[in-house]
């Protein structure tokens, strides 16, 4: 038996295949629909090789089916029927869905209701669920919600200083995102530090195309830099992050921008792209900065400054920090950015070792020997959390079914 893990984005699907008994990852892949109309590029890594193919695909179902065919051709699986559970990463469950769930029609209905809050992510997640249901009707579909990790954030942290009725009547509050990544990062950090997670004050910093940080105390999230939507917080690839809300009403009033135009600009034409004028891809902006592009240099300076400032605020909410964790595609690989962010965090007891940072490969420690707080780089493994929770939910469901049968026999 095997568990298929799906992390669906707006133009791609990350997938992983896990064995049931020991939760060993035997294959990982990416189905990229951004390579041309009517086609997808499938990149796979498995036990004894890698493969990359371009196939006709116009839907998530076709892309997934082609990826599975490639895994069968490589001998990773013999039949689709080996897949007994499918674990989905889902971005938003609101206050209703806080724990991992078995997905049914009611769950899909609730997820659909949050579409306006994450218009890039939620439709993709729902399409992936429907594709998996079609391909594996016998398998149990499970979901882990990014927002669920932040269920214990206190009201003082999740409420905004606006009329209280906005929360009670409209549900406006901080939710937090990237919860699956933050969950794995804090658990792995505790292992690396050989400490009980409940004894630690951690800041987990997920830096990717979308980025956020979480303050985690006693094993529970205290707050997250993202808010009601994934637009708040750090400057990101194409997202603005936190800006003065007065700017929004100002450009609407004085320059005639519509609500739709402002929303599109803040989500897709801001961040690294908006400032640099080069790209929303950190790597391309970094190369442009090295080549002397002044706006690219400014964009990177702003990025590091805003991350550093928010990390300081998170540390203060906990009265200090025992360890800072970098994770996510940028956090794991951009050593220059890590150095820029940490420059100034010495006042929090976080001192970077330049040599360790320059040569670090996740999972690794990059703090100096004299640093009272630890600095770690951890490979993000959201897929493992999804597989683990899928197995737990299936086993729980089986135990419940057995108990029901025994009760009916009495």
mmCIF file of C-alpha atoms in Angstrom, residues 91-324:
data_model
loop_
_atom_site.group_PDB
_atom_site.id
_atom_site.type_symbol
_atom_site.label_atom_id
_atom_site.label_comp_id
_atom_site.label_asym_id
_atom_site.label_seq_id
_atom_site.Cartn_x
_atom_site.Cartn_y
_atom_site.Cartn_z
ATOM 1 C CA UNK A 91 -4.480 26.357 2.213
ATOM 2 C CA UNK A 92 -7.607 27.445 4.066
ATOM 3 C CA UNK A 93 -10.048 25.845 6.475
ATOM 4 C CA UNK A 94 -11.001 28.989 8.376
ATOM 5 C CA UNK A 95 -12.254 28.559 11.935
ATOM 6 C CA UNK A 96 -14.358 25.575 10.841
ATOM 7 C CA UNK A 97 -11.702 23.112 9.651
ATOM 8 C CA UNK A 98 -8.696 23.269 11.953
ATOM 9 C CA UNK A 99 -7.662 19.622 12.111
ATOM 10 C CA UNK A 100 -6.669 17.273 9.274
ATOM 11 C CA UNK A 101 -9.810 15.726 7.768
ATOM 12 C CA UNK A 102 -11.145 13.014 5.519
ATOM 13 C CA UNK A 103 -12.464 14.942 2.524
ATOM 14 C CA UNK A 104 -16.136 14.633 1.629
ATOM 15 C CA UNK A 105 -18.656 16.858 -0.138
ATOM 16 C CA UNK A 106 -19.290 18.975 2.956
ATOM 17 C CA UNK A 107 -15.572 19.607 3.404
ATOM 18 C CA UNK A 108 -15.248 20.649 -0.242
ATOM 19 C CA UNK A 109 -18.166 23.028 0.187
ATOM 20 C CA UNK A 110 -16.482 24.702 3.163
ATOM 21 C CA UNK A 111 -13.166 24.973 1.305
ATOM 22 C CA UNK A 112 -14.942 26.528 -1.676
ATOM 23 C CA UNK A 113 -16.418 29.236 0.564
ATOM 24 C CA UNK A 114 -12.902 30.582 1.277
ATOM 25 C CA UNK A 115 -12.010 31.019 -2.393
ATOM 26 C CA UNK A 116 -12.048 34.864 -2.255
ATOM 27 C CA UNK A 117 -9.308 34.815 0.418
ATOM 28 C CA UNK A 118 -6.842 32.765 -1.630
ATOM 29 C CA UNK A 119 -7.927 32.960 -5.283
ATOM 30 C CA UNK A 120 -4.660 31.471 -6.597
ATOM 31 C CA UNK A 121 -4.571 28.453 -4.288
ATOM 32 C CA UNK A 122 -8.075 27.252 -3.427
ATOM 33 C CA UNK A 123 -9.369 26.550 -6.968
ATOM 34 C CA UNK A 124 -6.195 24.564 -7.656
ATOM 35 C CA UNK A 125 -6.627 22.536 -4.470
ATOM 36 C CA UNK A 126 -10.225 21.689 -5.328
ATOM 37 C CA UNK A 127 -9.326 20.693 -8.878
ATOM 38 C CA UNK A 128 -6.619 18.395 -7.536
ATOM 39 C CA UNK A 129 -9.096 16.763 -5.137
ATOM 40 C CA UNK A 130 -11.563 16.112 -7.938
ATOM 41 C CA UNK A 131 -8.806 14.739 -10.171
ATOM 42 C CA UNK A 132 -7.667 12.351 -7.421
ATOM 43 C CA UNK A 133 -11.244 11.254 -6.682
ATOM 44 C CA UNK A 134 -11.688 10.438 -10.355
ATOM 45 C CA UNK A 135 -8.414 8.523 -10.668
ATOM 46 C CA UNK A 136 -8.557 6.723 -7.295
ATOM 47 C CA UNK A 137 -12.235 6.313 -6.323
ATOM 48 C CA UNK A 138 -11.300 3.573 -3.843
ATOM 49 C CA UNK A 139 -8.729 5.678 -1.970
ATOM 50 C CA UNK A 140 -9.365 7.790 1.102
ATOM 51 C CA UNK A 141 -8.862 11.496 0.322
ATOM 52 C CA UNK A 142 -7.451 13.498 3.225
ATOM 53 C CA UNK A 143 -6.559 17.140 3.705
ATOM 54 C CA UNK A 144 -4.223 19.144 5.932
ATOM 55 C CA UNK A 145 -4.979 22.861 6.206
ATOM 56 C CA UNK A 146 -2.224 25.465 6.360
ATOM 57 C CA UNK A 147 -4.403 27.615 8.589
ATOM 58 C CA UNK A 148 -4.957 24.767 11.059
ATOM 59 C CA UNK A 149 -1.482 25.105 12.572
ATOM 60 C CA UNK A 150 -2.469 28.538 13.850
ATOM 61 C CA UNK A 151 -5.639 27.478 15.659
ATOM 62 C CA UNK A 152 -4.153 28.416 19.053
ATOM 63 C CA UNK A 153 -3.188 32.006 18.223
ATOM 64 C CA UNK A 154 -4.795 34.187 20.946
ATOM 65 C CA UNK A 155 -7.432 36.834 20.137
ATOM 66 C CA UNK A 156 -5.024 39.685 20.895
ATOM 67 C CA UNK A 157 -2.874 38.418 18.018
ATOM 68 C CA UNK A 158 -5.526 37.335 15.518
ATOM 69 C CA UNK A 159 -7.918 40.279 15.785
ATOM 70 C CA UNK A 160 -7.373 43.495 13.835
ATOM 71 C CA UNK A 161 -7.929 46.950 15.394
ATOM 72 C CA UNK A 162 -11.041 47.585 13.296
ATOM 73 C CA UNK A 163 -14.704 47.479 14.389
ATOM 74 C CA UNK A 164 -15.205 44.247 16.329
ATOM 75 C CA UNK A 165 -18.283 43.502 14.218
ATOM 76 C CA UNK A 166 -15.981 42.945 11.227
ATOM 77 C CA UNK A 167 -14.891 39.783 13.008
ATOM 78 C CA UNK A 168 -18.215 38.635 14.461
ATOM 79 C CA UNK A 169 -20.231 39.377 11.312
ATOM 80 C CA UNK A 170 -17.715 39.037 8.472
ATOM 81 C CA UNK A 171 -15.098 36.711 9.944
ATOM 82 C CA UNK A 172 -12.194 39.098 9.398
ATOM 83 C CA UNK A 173 -9.200 37.988 11.460
ATOM 84 C CA UNK A 174 -5.616 36.805 11.092
ATOM 85 C CA UNK A 175 -5.398 33.180 9.976
ATOM 86 C CA UNK A 176 -1.755 32.552 9.082
ATOM 87 C CA UNK A 177 -0.411 30.443 6.227
ATOM 88 C CA UNK A 178 2.353 27.952 5.317
ATOM 89 C CA UNK A 179 1.293 26.066 8.431
ATOM 90 C CA UNK A 180 2.306 22.658 7.095
ATOM 91 C CA UNK A 181 5.845 23.887 6.432
ATOM 92 C CA UNK A 182 6.072 25.630 9.818
ATOM 93 C CA UNK A 183 4.815 22.476 11.545
ATOM 94 C CA UNK A 184 7.514 20.295 10.019
ATOM 95 C CA UNK A 185 10.234 22.926 10.579
ATOM 96 C CA UNK A 186 9.543 23.242 14.304
ATOM 97 C CA UNK A 187 9.365 19.467 14.822
ATOM 98 C CA UNK A 188 12.620 18.925 12.940
ATOM 99 C CA UNK A 189 14.300 21.796 14.808
ATOM 100 C CA UNK A 190 13.484 20.157 18.135
ATOM 101 C CA UNK A 191 15.064 16.926 16.871
ATOM 102 C CA UNK A 192 18.225 18.727 15.732
ATOM 103 C CA UNK A 193 18.517 20.595 19.022
ATOM 104 C CA UNK A 194 17.755 17.459 21.033
ATOM 105 C CA UNK A 195 15.144 19.388 22.979
ATOM 106 C CA UNK A 196 11.500 18.852 23.808
ATOM 107 C CA UNK A 197 9.497 21.016 21.416
ATOM 108 C CA UNK A 198 7.348 22.284 24.278
ATOM 109 C CA UNK A 199 10.430 23.819 25.917
ATOM 110 C CA UNK A 200 11.459 25.916 22.918
ATOM 111 C CA UNK A 201 10.836 29.415 21.608
ATOM 112 C CA UNK A 202 11.241 29.129 17.848
ATOM 113 C CA UNK A 203 10.919 31.388 14.836
ATOM 114 C CA UNK A 204 10.391 29.433 11.636
ATOM 115 C CA UNK A 205 11.007 31.494 8.512
ATOM 116 C CA UNK A 206 9.590 30.046 5.292
ATOM 117 C CA UNK A 207 11.014 31.951 2.324
ATOM 118 C CA UNK A 208 9.798 31.071 -1.153
ATOM 119 C CA UNK A 209 7.708 32.685 -3.864
ATOM 120 C CA UNK A 210 5.302 33.208 -0.983
ATOM 121 C CA UNK A 211 6.935 33.814 2.396
ATOM 122 C CA UNK A 212 5.999 33.973 6.062
ATOM 123 C CA UNK A 213 7.403 33.491 9.553
ATOM 124 C CA UNK A 214 5.857 32.067 12.690
ATOM 125 C CA UNK A 215 6.567 32.507 16.376
ATOM 126 C CA UNK A 216 6.210 29.098 18.030
ATOM 127 C CA UNK A 217 6.264 28.759 21.815
ATOM 128 C CA UNK A 218 5.646 25.573 23.728
ATOM 129 C CA UNK A 219 5.032 23.735 20.467
ATOM 130 C CA UNK A 220 2.160 26.020 19.448
ATOM 131 C CA UNK A 221 2.051 28.945 17.038
ATOM 132 C CA UNK A 222 1.810 32.310 18.771
ATOM 133 C CA UNK A 223 1.389 34.269 15.554
ATOM 134 C CA UNK A 224 2.259 34.327 11.842
ATOM 135 C CA UNK A 225 3.313 37.234 9.637
ATOM 136 C CA UNK A 226 0.567 36.499 7.103
ATOM 137 C CA UNK A 227 -2.940 37.538 8.055
ATOM 138 C CA UNK A 228 -6.508 37.445 6.770
ATOM 139 C CA UNK A 229 -5.030 36.640 3.361
ATOM 140 C CA UNK A 230 -1.577 35.477 2.166
ATOM 141 C CA UNK A 231 -0.920 39.078 1.072
ATOM 142 C CA UNK A 232 0.104 40.378 4.503
ATOM 143 C CA UNK A 233 3.610 40.192 5.937
ATOM 144 C CA UNK A 234 6.925 39.902 4.115
ATOM 145 C CA UNK A 235 7.675 41.395 0.738
ATOM 146 C CA UNK A 236 7.419 38.425 -1.648
ATOM 147 C CA UNK A 237 8.047 37.490 -5.279
ATOM 148 C CA UNK A 238 5.117 39.389 -6.774
ATOM 149 C CA UNK A 239 3.128 40.193 -3.626
ATOM 150 C CA UNK A 240 3.575 43.462 -1.775
ATOM 151 C CA UNK A 241 3.325 42.125 1.747
ATOM 152 C CA UNK A 242 2.296 44.618 4.423
ATOM 153 C CA UNK A 243 1.678 48.167 3.180
ATOM 154 C CA UNK A 244 -0.031 51.215 4.664
ATOM 155 C CA UNK A 245 -3.759 50.690 3.904
ATOM 156 C CA UNK A 246 -4.001 54.428 3.341
ATOM 157 C CA UNK A 247 -1.999 53.950 0.138
ATOM 158 C CA UNK A 248 -4.778 51.806 -1.291
ATOM 159 C CA UNK A 249 -7.538 54.335 -0.732
ATOM 160 C CA UNK A 250 -5.201 57.122 -1.911
ATOM 161 C CA UNK A 251 -4.463 55.589 -5.332
ATOM 162 C CA UNK A 252 -8.112 54.716 -5.785
ATOM 163 C CA UNK A 253 -9.290 58.208 -4.915
ATOM 164 C CA UNK A 254 -6.630 60.275 -6.696
ATOM 165 C CA UNK A 255 -5.563 58.042 -9.594
ATOM 166 C CA UNK A 256 -8.792 56.207 -10.366
ATOM 167 C CA UNK A 257 -7.589 52.654 -9.782
ATOM 168 C CA UNK A 258 -10.405 50.157 -9.371
ATOM 169 C CA UNK A 259 -10.623 47.530 -6.643
ATOM 170 C CA UNK A 260 -9.754 44.855 -9.207
ATOM 171 C CA UNK A 261 -6.736 46.797 -10.476
ATOM 172 C CA UNK A 262 -5.358 47.362 -6.979
ATOM 173 C CA UNK A 263 -5.863 43.710 -6.079
ATOM 174 C CA UNK A 264 -4.079 42.566 -9.228
ATOM 175 C CA UNK A 265 -1.179 44.971 -8.634
ATOM 176 C CA UNK A 266 -0.681 43.972 -4.990
ATOM 177 C CA UNK A 267 -0.803 40.249 -5.769
ATOM 178 C CA UNK A 268 0.967 40.031 -9.132
ATOM 179 C CA UNK A 269 2.947 43.207 -9.866
ATOM 180 C CA UNK A 270 4.533 44.121 -6.550
ATOM 181 C CA UNK A 271 7.226 42.613 -4.305
ATOM 182 C CA UNK A 272 10.563 41.792 -5.917
ATOM 183 C CA UNK A 273 9.048 42.216 -9.378
ATOM 184 C CA UNK A 274 7.484 45.592 -8.643
ATOM 185 C CA UNK A 275 10.605 47.114 -7.114
ATOM 186 C CA UNK A 276 13.283 45.566 -9.328
ATOM 187 C CA UNK A 277 11.402 45.695 -12.609
ATOM 188 C CA UNK A 278 13.275 42.487 -13.444
ATOM 189 C CA UNK A 279 11.360 39.461 -12.152
ATOM 190 C CA UNK A 280 9.464 37.963 -9.260
ATOM 191 C CA UNK A 281 12.022 35.138 -9.191
ATOM 192 C CA UNK A 282 14.576 35.760 -6.436
ATOM 193 C CA UNK A 283 17.359 34.110 -8.439
ATOM 194 C CA UNK A 284 16.906 36.412 -11.425
ATOM 195 C CA UNK A 285 16.769 39.504 -9.221
ATOM 196 C CA UNK A 286 19.933 38.362 -7.438
ATOM 197 C CA UNK A 287 21.776 37.918 -10.746
ATOM 198 C CA UNK A 288 20.616 41.347 -11.907
ATOM 199 C CA UNK A 289 21.843 42.896 -8.653
ATOM 200 C CA UNK A 290 25.248 41.227 -9.092
ATOM 201 C CA UNK A 291 25.390 42.696 -12.604
ATOM 202 C CA UNK A 292 24.919 46.173 -11.155
ATOM 203 C CA UNK A 293 21.184 46.800 -11.580
ATOM 204 C CA UNK A 294 20.428 49.435 -8.888
ATOM 205 C CA UNK A 295 16.725 48.619 -8.602
ATOM 206 C CA UNK A 296 17.488 44.927 -8.208
ATOM 207 C CA UNK A 297 19.951 45.798 -5.428
ATOM 208 C CA UNK A 298 17.306 47.943 -3.759
ATOM 209 C CA UNK A 299 14.726 45.155 -4.010
ATOM 210 C CA UNK A 300 17.046 42.721 -2.210
ATOM 211 C CA UNK A 301 17.885 45.293 0.467
ATOM 212 C CA UNK A 302 14.187 45.922 1.061
ATOM 213 C CA UNK A 303 13.458 42.191 1.168
ATOM 214 C CA UNK A 304 16.085 41.501 3.826
ATOM 215 C CA UNK A 305 15.183 44.607 5.830
ATOM 216 C CA UNK A 306 11.503 43.732 6.035
ATOM 217 C CA UNK A 307 12.164 40.104 6.970
ATOM 218 C CA UNK A 308 14.668 41.173 9.646
ATOM 219 C CA UNK A 309 12.273 43.714 11.150
ATOM 220 C CA UNK A 310 9.410 41.220 11.386
ATOM 221 C CA UNK A 311 11.617 38.503 12.860
ATOM 222 C CA UNK A 312 12.539 40.946 15.620
ATOM 223 C CA UNK A 313 8.878 41.582 16.343
ATOM 224 C CA UNK A 314 8.175 37.848 16.549
ATOM 225 C CA UNK A 315 11.032 37.336 18.994
ATOM 226 C CA UNK A 316 9.683 40.045 21.277
ATOM 227 C CA UNK A 317 6.247 38.397 21.411
ATOM 228 C CA UNK A 318 7.899 35.392 23.051
ATOM 229 C CA UNK A 319 10.356 37.297 25.237
ATOM 230 C CA UNK A 320 13.302 35.935 23.271
ATOM 231 C CA UNK A 321 14.176 33.164 20.853
ATOM 232 C CA UNK A 322 16.024 29.877 21.271
ATOM 233 C CA UNK A 323 16.387 29.142 17.553
ATOM 234 C CA UNK A 324 15.699 30.690 14.157
#
